[in-house]
mmCIF file of C-alpha atoms in Angstrom:
data_model
loop_
_atom_site.group_PDB
_atom_site.id
_atom_site.type_symbol
_atom_site.label_atom_id
_atom_site.label_comp_id
_atom_site.label_asym_id
_atom_site.label_seq_id
_atom_site.Cartn_x
_atom_site.Cartn_y
_atom_site.Cartn_z
ATOM 1 C CA MET A 248 78.030 207.974 -60.452
ATOM 2 C CA MET A 249 80.688 210.561 -59.624
ATOM 3 C CA PHE A 250 79.763 214.175 -58.969
ATOM 4 C CA ARG A 251 81.763 217.402 -59.280
ATOM 5 C CA ALA A 252 81.056 220.898 -57.992
ATOM 6 C CA GLN A 253 80.873 223.473 -60.803
ATOM 7 C CA VAL A 254 80.922 227.230 -60.187
ATOM 8 C CA ILE A 255 77.876 228.800 -61.862
ATOM 9 C CA GLY A 256 77.831 232.282 -60.331
ATOM 10 C CA CYS A 257 80.058 234.788 -58.446
ATOM 11 C CA GLY A 258 79.132 237.836 -56.394
ATOM 12 C CA ALA A 259 80.933 240.489 -54.415
ATOM 13 C CA TYR A 260 80.216 243.421 -52.092
ATOM 14 C CA LEU A 261 82.407 246.135 -50.643
ATOM 15 C CA PRO A 262 81.135 248.742 -48.141
ATOM 16 C CA GLU A 263 80.748 252.278 -49.491
ATOM 17 C CA ARG A 264 83.205 253.976 -47.150
ATOM 18 C CA VAL A 265 86.807 254.024 -48.412
ATOM 19 C CA VAL A 266 89.643 254.810 -46.035
ATOM 20 C CA THR A 267 92.896 255.812 -47.750
ATOM 21 C CA ASN A 268 96.421 255.568 -46.372
ATOM 22 C CA ALA A 269 96.527 259.356 -46.283
ATOM 23 C CA GLU A 270 93.518 259.401 -43.945
ATOM 24 C CA LEU A 271 95.188 256.901 -41.611
ATOM 25 C CA ALA A 272 98.401 258.949 -41.678
ATOM 26 C CA GLN A 273 96.484 261.870 -40.143
ATOM 27 C CA ARG A 274 95.993 259.947 -36.927
ATOM 28 C CA LEU A 275 98.798 257.381 -36.902
ATOM 29 C CA ASP A 276 102.609 257.549 -37.132
ATOM 30 C CA THR A 277 102.614 256.218 -40.687
ATOM 31 C CA SER A 278 102.514 257.369 -44.307
ATOM 32 C CA ASP A 279 101.137 256.268 -47.641
ATOM 33 C CA GLU A 280 104.665 255.515 -48.837
ATOM 34 C CA TRP A 281 105.438 253.358 -45.753
ATOM 35 C CA ILE A 282 102.241 251.281 -46.144
ATOM 36 C CA VAL A 283 102.532 250.841 -49.923
ATOM 37 C CA GLN A 284 106.195 249.892 -49.795
ATOM 38 C CA ARG A 285 105.655 247.164 -47.188
ATOM 39 C CA THR A 286 102.233 245.827 -48.207
ATOM 40 C CA GLY A 287 101.033 247.148 -51.548
ATOM 41 C CA ILE A 288 97.896 248.587 -49.896
ATOM 42 C CA ARG A 289 96.601 252.044 -50.778
ATOM 43 C CA GLN A 290 93.036 251.945 -49.434
ATOM 44 C CA ARG A 291 90.448 249.729 -47.745
ATOM 45 C CA HIS A 292 86.649 249.591 -47.412
ATOM 46 C CA ILE A 293 85.119 249.919 -43.937
ATOM 47 C CA ALA A 294 81.615 248.836 -43.005
ATOM 48 C CA ALA A 295 79.196 251.533 -41.909
ATOM 49 C CA PRO A 296 77.948 251.695 -38.320
ATOM 50 C CA GLY A 297 75.280 249.050 -38.013
ATOM 51 C CA GLU A 298 76.369 247.282 -41.186
ATOM 52 C CA LEU A 299 77.006 243.668 -40.132
ATOM 53 C CA THR A 300 78.898 240.731 -41.606
ATOM 54 C CA SER A 301 75.522 239.200 -42.530
ATOM 55 C CA ASP A 302 74.601 242.333 -44.497
ATOM 56 C CA LEU A 303 77.837 242.126 -46.514
ATOM 57 C CA ALA A 304 77.300 238.395 -47.050
ATOM 58 C CA PHE A 305 73.718 238.936 -48.177
ATOM 59 C CA ARG A 306 74.648 241.464 -50.839
ATOM 60 C CA ALA A 307 77.448 239.284 -52.251
ATOM 61 C CA SER A 308 75.224 236.188 -52.146
ATOM 62 C CA ARG A 309 72.342 237.943 -53.859
ATOM 63 C CA ASP A 310 74.648 238.915 -56.727
ATOM 64 C CA ALA A 311 76.073 235.387 -56.969
ATOM 65 C CA LEU A 312 72.598 233.868 -57.131
ATOM 66 C CA ALA A 313 71.561 236.380 -59.798
ATOM 67 C CA ALA A 314 74.627 235.511 -61.863
ATOM 68 C CA ALA A 315 73.668 231.835 -61.549
ATOM 69 C CA GLY A 316 70.034 232.491 -62.472
ATOM 70 C CA LEU A 317 68.852 231.017 -59.164
ATOM 71 C CA LYS A 318 66.883 232.014 -56.067
ATOM 72 C CA GLY A 319 67.695 231.354 -52.461
ATOM 73 C CA SER A 320 65.018 228.644 -52.381
ATOM 74 C CA ASP A 321 67.097 226.682 -54.912
ATOM 75 C CA LEU A 322 69.932 226.185 -52.390
ATOM 76 C CA ASP A 323 70.335 223.168 -50.162
ATOM 77 C CA LEU A 324 73.630 224.213 -48.520
ATOM 78 C CA ILE A 325 75.275 227.432 -47.295
ATOM 79 C CA VAL A 326 78.817 227.401 -45.958
ATOM 80 C CA LEU A 327 79.872 230.823 -44.705
ATOM 81 C CA ALA A 328 83.489 231.519 -43.789
ATOM 82 C CA THR A 329 84.012 234.282 -41.274
ATOM 83 C CA ALA A 330 86.080 235.184 -38.233
ATOM 84 C CA THR A 331 83.773 238.149 -37.445
ATOM 85 C CA PRO A 332 80.282 236.693 -37.067
ATOM 86 C CA ASP A 333 77.292 238.836 -36.152
ATOM 87 C CA ASN A 334 76.935 237.059 -32.820
ATOM 88 C CA THR A 335 78.835 234.400 -30.884
ATOM 89 C CA PHE A 336 75.912 232.154 -31.918
ATOM 90 C CA PRO A 337 73.838 231.243 -33.873
ATOM 91 C CA ALA A 338 75.878 230.895 -37.053
ATOM 92 C CA THR A 339 75.742 233.960 -39.295
ATOM 93 C CA ALA A 340 74.965 231.536 -42.140
ATOM 94 C CA THR A 341 71.536 230.827 -40.633
ATOM 95 C CA LYS A 342 70.683 234.528 -40.698
ATOM 96 C CA LEU A 343 71.813 234.627 -44.312
ATOM 97 C CA GLN A 344 69.715 231.529 -45.020
ATOM 98 C CA ALA A 345 66.560 233.229 -43.765
ATOM 99 C CA ARG A 346 67.198 236.434 -45.696
ATOM 100 C CA LEU A 347 67.753 234.564 -48.928
ATOM 101 C CA GLY A 348 64.581 232.498 -48.502
ATOM 102 C CA MET A 349 66.373 229.164 -48.381
ATOM 103 C CA THR A 350 63.978 226.595 -46.807
ATOM 104 C CA LYS A 351 65.780 223.234 -47.137
ATOM 105 C CA GLY A 352 69.135 221.736 -46.320
ATOM 106 C CA ALA A 353 71.649 223.249 -43.916
ATOM 107 C CA ALA A 354 73.525 226.479 -43.279
ATOM 108 C CA PHE A 355 76.596 226.836 -41.053
ATOM 109 C CA ASP A 356 79.791 228.839 -40.513
ATOM 110 C CA VAL A 357 83.387 227.704 -40.741
ATOM 111 C CA GLN A 358 86.280 229.547 -39.116
ATOM 112 C CA ALA A 359 89.784 229.409 -40.549
ATOM 113 C CA VAL A 360 90.401 233.155 -40.655
ATOM 114 C CA CYS A 361 92.076 234.152 -43.953
ATOM 115 C CA SER A 362 92.037 230.557 -45.256
ATOM 116 C CA GLY A 363 88.302 230.402 -44.529
ATOM 117 C CA PHE A 364 86.918 230.671 -48.035
ATOM 118 C CA VAL A 365 89.033 227.809 -49.373
ATOM 119 C CA TYR A 366 88.089 225.743 -46.288
ATOM 120 C CA ALA A 367 84.412 226.529 -46.940
ATOM 121 C CA LEU A 368 84.835 225.641 -50.616
ATOM 122 C CA ALA A 369 86.356 222.297 -49.614
ATOM 123 C CA VAL A 370 83.422 221.539 -47.283
ATOM 124 C CA ALA A 371 80.805 222.370 -49.937
ATOM 125 C CA ASP A 372 82.741 220.498 -52.580
ATOM 126 C CA ASN A 373 82.823 217.371 -50.415
ATOM 127 C CA PHE A 374 79.098 217.624 -49.705
ATOM 128 C CA ILE A 375 78.492 217.705 -53.462
ATOM 129 C CA ARG A 376 80.938 214.914 -54.210
ATOM 130 C CA SER A 377 79.179 212.701 -51.667
ATOM 131 C CA GLY A 378 75.723 213.469 -53.070
ATOM 132 C CA GLN A 379 74.573 215.227 -49.903
ATOM 133 C CA ALA A 380 74.045 218.573 -51.671
ATOM 134 C CA GLN A 381 73.172 219.621 -55.204
ATOM 135 C CA THR A 382 73.291 223.439 -55.041
ATOM 136 C CA ALA A 383 75.568 225.205 -52.589
ATOM 137 C CA LEU A 384 76.429 228.781 -51.719
ATOM 138 C CA VAL A 385 79.968 229.397 -50.423
ATOM 139 C CA VAL A 386 80.610 232.796 -48.864
ATOM 140 C CA GLY A 387 83.554 234.614 -47.322
ATOM 141 C CA ALA A 388 82.440 237.717 -45.340
ATOM 142 C CA GLU A 389 84.226 239.876 -42.813
ATOM 143 C CA THR A 390 83.968 243.066 -40.797
ATOM 144 C CA PHE A 391 87.569 243.027 -39.619
ATOM 145 C CA SER A 392 87.402 246.750 -38.837
ATOM 146 C CA ARG A 393 85.521 245.759 -35.627
ATOM 147 C CA ILE A 394 88.432 243.773 -34.207
ATOM 148 C CA LEU A 395 91.274 246.138 -35.057
ATOM 149 C CA ASP A 396 93.257 248.227 -32.628
ATOM 150 C CA TRP A 397 93.187 251.504 -34.526
ATOM 151 C CA GLU A 398 96.151 252.772 -32.486
ATOM 152 C CA ASP A 399 98.378 249.932 -33.669
ATOM 153 C CA ARG A 400 99.918 251.008 -36.977
ATOM 154 C CA GLY A 401 101.416 247.543 -37.511
ATOM 155 C CA THR A 402 98.012 245.879 -37.888
ATOM 156 C CA CYS A 403 95.188 248.376 -38.447
ATOM 157 C CA VAL A 404 96.555 249.543 -41.841
ATOM 158 C CA LEU A 405 96.458 246.005 -43.215
ATOM 159 C CA PHE A 406 92.795 245.040 -43.129
ATOM 160 C CA GLY A 407 89.434 245.944 -44.629
ATOM 161 C CA ASP A 408 85.837 244.708 -44.828
ATOM 162 C CA GLY A 409 83.979 242.955 -47.632
ATOM 163 C CA ALA A 410 82.265 239.806 -48.867
ATOM 164 C CA GLY A 411 82.465 237.454 -51.844
ATOM 165 C CA ALA A 412 80.356 234.433 -52.802
ATOM 166 C CA VAL A 413 80.128 231.623 -55.322
ATOM 167 C CA VAL A 414 77.296 229.270 -56.215
ATOM 168 C CA LEU A 415 78.172 225.627 -56.840
ATOM 169 C CA ARG A 416 76.021 223.017 -58.545
ATOM 170 C CA SER A 417 76.471 219.293 -58.792
ATOM 171 C CA VAL A 418 77.305 217.898 -62.222
ATOM 172 C CA ALA A 419 78.095 214.365 -63.360
ATOM 173 C CA SER A 420 81.845 213.738 -63.605
ATOM 174 C CA ARG A 421 84.267 211.204 -65.050
ATOM 175 C CA GLY A 422 87.002 212.576 -62.780
ATOM 176 C CA ALA A 423 89.114 214.131 -65.557
ATOM 177 C CA ALA A 424 91.208 217.228 -64.877
ATOM 178 C CA THR A 425 89.916 218.712 -68.155
ATOM 179 C CA GLU A 426 86.356 218.862 -66.809
ATOM 180 C CA ARG A 427 84.975 222.156 -65.548
ATOM 181 C CA GLY A 428 84.571 222.448 -61.787
ATOM 182 C CA VAL A 429 86.477 222.083 -58.533
ATOM 183 C CA LEU A 430 89.280 219.669 -59.263
ATOM 184 C CA SER A 431 90.646 219.407 -55.693
ATOM 185 C CA THR A 432 91.080 221.305 -52.401
ATOM 186 C CA HIS A 433 93.929 220.886 -49.899
ATOM 187 C CA LEU A 434 93.661 222.020 -46.266
ATOM 188 C CA HIS A 435 96.290 222.221 -43.523
ATOM 189 C CA SER A 436 96.742 223.639 -40.064
ATOM 190 C CA ASP A 437 99.441 223.837 -37.396
ATOM 191 C CA GLY A 438 98.242 224.800 -33.937
ATOM 192 C CA THR A 439 101.765 225.426 -32.688
ATOM 193 C CA GLY A 440 101.476 228.752 -34.551
ATOM 194 C CA TYR A 441 98.328 229.684 -32.609
ATOM 195 C CA ASP A 442 99.898 232.791 -30.998
ATOM 196 C CA LEU A 443 101.340 234.221 -34.211
ATOM 197 C CA LEU A 444 97.994 235.724 -35.343
ATOM 198 C CA TYR A 445 95.053 235.927 -32.995
ATOM 199 C CA VAL A 446 92.461 238.140 -31.322
ATOM 200 C CA ASP A 447 93.202 238.709 -27.635
ATOM 201 C CA GLY A 448 89.693 237.983 -26.399
ATOM 202 C CA GLY A 449 86.599 235.830 -26.720
ATOM 203 C CA PRO A 450 83.660 234.422 -24.716
ATOM 204 C CA SER A 451 85.740 231.776 -22.906
ATOM 205 C CA THR A 452 88.690 234.041 -22.034
ATOM 206 C CA THR A 453 87.694 237.657 -21.456
ATOM 207 C CA GLY A 454 83.939 237.467 -22.086
ATOM 208 C CA SER A 455 84.156 239.841 -25.029
ATOM 209 C CA SER A 456 86.022 240.188 -28.273
ATOM 210 C CA GLY A 457 89.449 241.804 -28.172
ATOM 211 C CA PHE A 458 91.830 243.141 -30.856
ATOM 212 C CA LEU A 459 93.830 241.464 -33.554
ATOM 213 C CA ARG A 460 97.474 240.770 -32.651
ATOM 214 C CA MET A 461 100.136 239.573 -35.100
ATOM 215 C CA GLU A 462 103.781 238.598 -35.317
ATOM 216 C CA GLY A 463 104.242 240.012 -38.794
ATOM 217 C CA LYS A 464 107.714 238.835 -39.688
ATOM 218 C CA GLU A 465 107.099 235.196 -38.670
ATOM 219 C CA ILE A 466 103.709 235.155 -40.432
ATOM 220 C CA PHE A 467 105.430 236.363 -43.609
ATOM 221 C CA ARG A 468 108.053 233.628 -43.370
ATOM 222 C CA GLN A 469 105.467 230.931 -42.712
ATOM 223 C CA ALA A 470 103.259 232.140 -45.554
ATOM 224 C CA VAL A 471 105.994 231.921 -48.168
ATOM 225 C CA GLN A 472 106.895 228.405 -47.059
ATOM 226 C CA ARG A 473 103.449 226.961 -46.461
ATOM 227 C CA LEU A 474 101.804 228.401 -49.569
ATOM 228 C CA ALA A 475 104.576 227.034 -51.787
ATOM 229 C CA GLU A 476 104.077 223.578 -50.259
ATOM 230 C CA VAL A 477 100.297 223.491 -50.641
ATOM 231 C CA VAL A 478 100.414 224.793 -54.206
ATOM 232 C CA ASP A 479 102.854 222.029 -55.156
ATOM 233 C CA GLU A 480 100.521 219.545 -53.457
ATOM 234 C CA ALA A 481 97.491 220.733 -55.419
ATOM 235 C CA LEU A 482 99.265 220.612 -58.754
ATOM 236 C CA ALA A 483 100.743 217.134 -58.094
ATOM 237 C CA ALA A 484 97.352 215.754 -57.013
ATOM 238 C CA ASN A 485 95.946 216.608 -60.429
ATOM 239 C CA LYS A 486 99.085 215.639 -62.436
ATOM 240 C CA LEU A 487 99.488 219.246 -63.512
ATOM 241 C CA THR A 488 102.418 221.682 -63.455
ATOM 242 C CA ALA A 489 102.741 225.387 -62.841
ATOM 243 C CA ARG A 490 102.815 225.884 -66.635
ATOM 244 C CA ASP A 491 99.219 224.676 -66.785
ATOM 245 C CA VAL A 492 97.950 227.459 -64.471
ATOM 246 C CA ASP A 493 96.088 230.246 -66.250
ATOM 247 C CA TRP A 494 95.291 232.339 -63.190
ATOM 248 C CA LEU A 495 96.560 232.646 -59.643
ATOM 249 C CA VAL A 496 93.879 234.047 -57.313
ATOM 250 C CA PRO A 497 95.720 234.449 -54.004
ATOM 251 C CA HIS A 498 94.733 235.653 -50.598
ATOM 252 C CA GLN A 499 95.398 239.363 -50.610
ATOM 253 C CA ALA A 500 97.513 239.759 -47.492
ATOM 254 C CA ASN A 501 100.776 241.292 -48.739
ATOM 255 C CA ARG A 502 101.977 242.122 -52.210
ATOM 256 C CA ARG A 503 105.429 240.740 -51.542
ATOM 257 C CA ILE A 504 103.971 237.328 -50.640
ATOM 258 C CA ILE A 505 101.827 237.338 -53.776
ATOM 259 C CA ASP A 506 104.818 238.277 -55.949
ATOM 260 C CA SER A 507 106.819 235.477 -54.335
ATOM 261 C CA MET A 508 104.159 232.904 -55.265
ATOM 262 C CA ALA A 509 103.923 234.251 -58.819
ATOM 263 C CA ARG A 510 107.709 233.908 -59.267
ATOM 264 C CA LYS A 511 107.591 230.373 -57.916
ATOM 265 C CA LEU A 512 104.921 229.426 -60.460
ATOM 266 C CA GLY A 513 106.635 231.285 -63.284
ATOM 267 C CA LEU A 514 103.516 233.398 -63.805
ATOM 268 C CA SER A 515 103.762 236.920 -65.186
ATOM 269 C CA GLY A 516 102.002 239.674 -63.274
ATOM 270 C CA ASP A 517 99.139 239.771 -65.791
ATOM 271 C CA LYS A 518 98.185 236.197 -64.752
ATOM 272 C CA VAL A 519 97.822 237.104 -61.071
ATOM 273 C CA VAL A 520 94.610 238.585 -59.794
ATOM 274 C CA MET A 521 95.676 241.420 -57.515
ATOM 275 C CA THR A 522 93.167 243.491 -55.507
ATOM 276 C CA ILE A 523 95.177 244.233 -52.395
ATOM 277 C CA GLU A 524 95.881 247.827 -53.467
ATOM 278 C CA ARG A 525 92.153 248.685 -53.314
ATOM 279 C CA HIS A 526 90.745 246.097 -50.883
ATOM 280 C CA ALA A 527 93.600 245.485 -48.375
ATOM 281 C CA ASN A 528 93.326 242.169 -46.477
ATOM 282 C CA THR A 529 89.666 241.204 -46.112
ATOM 283 C CA SER A 530 90.485 237.825 -44.543
ATOM 284 C CA ALA A 531 87.976 235.143 -45.651
ATOM 285 C CA ALA A 532 86.449 237.558 -48.167
ATOM 286 C CA SER A 533 89.772 238.149 -49.898
ATOM 287 C CA VAL A 534 89.864 235.200 -52.354
ATOM 288 C CA PRO A 535 86.191 235.319 -53.446
ATOM 289 C CA LEU A 536 86.363 239.113 -53.898
ATOM 290 C CA ALA A 537 89.359 238.770 -56.184
ATOM 291 C CA LEU A 538 87.790 235.804 -58.001
ATOM 292 C CA ALA A 539 84.516 237.653 -58.591
ATOM 293 C CA GLU A 540 86.349 240.693 -59.992
ATOM 294 C CA ALA A 541 88.361 238.647 -62.479
ATOM 295 C CA VAL A 542 85.249 236.757 -63.597
ATOM 296 C CA ALA A 543 83.193 239.955 -63.923
ATOM 297 C CA ASP A 544 85.778 241.737 -66.075
ATOM 298 C CA GLY A 545 86.287 238.721 -68.347
ATOM 299 C CA ARG A 546 89.831 237.782 -67.417
ATOM 300 C CA ILE A 547 88.842 234.317 -66.232
ATOM 301 C CA LYS A 548 87.153 232.416 -69.059
ATOM 302 C CA PRO A 549 85.655 228.949 -69.431
ATOM 303 C CA GLY A 550 88.342 226.279 -69.552
ATOM 304 C CA HIS A 551 90.927 228.308 -67.623
ATOM 305 C CA LEU A 552 92.781 226.554 -64.798
ATOM 306 C CA VAL A 553 92.441 228.717 -61.688
ATOM 307 C CA LEU A 554 94.569 228.252 -58.590
ATOM 308 C CA LEU A 555 93.351 229.589 -55.234
ATOM 309 C CA GLU A 556 95.618 229.796 -52.163
ATOM 310 C CA ALA A 557 95.434 231.380 -48.715
ATOM 311 C CA MET A 558 96.975 231.345 -45.273
ATOM 312 C CA GLY A 559 95.565 232.589 -41.992
ATOM 313 C CA GLY A 560 95.614 232.397 -38.251
ATOM 314 C CA GLY A 561 95.660 228.993 -36.615
ATOM 315 C CA LEU A 562 97.931 228.634 -38.452
ATOM 316 C CA THR A 563 95.825 227.499 -41.384
ATOM 317 C CA TRP A 564 96.681 227.282 -45.071
ATOM 318 C CA ALA A 565 94.888 225.919 -48.098
ATOM 319 C CA ALA A 566 94.755 225.685 -51.894
ATOM 320 C CA GLY A 567 92.186 224.772 -54.453
ATOM 321 C CA LEU A 568 92.269 224.103 -58.190
ATOM 322 C CA LEU A 569 89.303 224.876 -60.386
ATOM 323 C CA ARG A 570 88.710 224.391 -64.088
ATOM 324 C CA TRP A 571 86.498 227.347 -64.971
#
């Protein structure tokens, strides 16, 4: 028998504190106009002192489980995508596992930076396809504010904190693209781009975490090229075309990159889920936050074809197709 992973619940959480561009302009050589023109960002959410990645993940996961009508004890797999774990080890997913009351199966982290959620979705999907898991929680959660150099106007204005989660369940499948669930996921990386987006520290190098560093222009160029390639790959794998896509749910890194992908797919702006103005770039939390918002407000409906795509440090890039 074949199995497919079907999304049965979404959840999201954003910290209470909102930092506007105007607030940043008071302490940096920047302006609201400069940031909006180049990125599309107007504000971002910042975790409170003592509010950890696991706290954000827990709130989003609790909402996703409630939407699915399940409890933590119903889960047999947690895959948590984050580049900002609570500790170097153990995995933040195990802390989440305990808080949710999950007592069976496995919980672990994956690290692909901004592509992390799609990577985590792929891992959970493959566990379900192989019959190794029946009910999985996939989470993207970040406290990027902790690794930002708040004196660097080229990077600190771009990022925010947040968490998003989905619950997957195993259902019987005939393998048809018309069936509801995860149709396919497509993951790529290129380590020659390692130094284009990174944090200048870590246990093996400096003994402590450093700050995020980025070659913005080259990342932009790579993103436009790589995302176009992986989107084409996902559509071709399912014998679908851009005209079949109902919703694009992209990683929220830069409005110009998102607009470029929409034009490539021939999608009007009202078919693109855009949260960057209010959330900024929340790394691995970006895609599930946007997805949860569009599900909660009724834009994404059963039967819709949903395309996810993201690119992050590594370099990593990924896409996923879901029939809602």
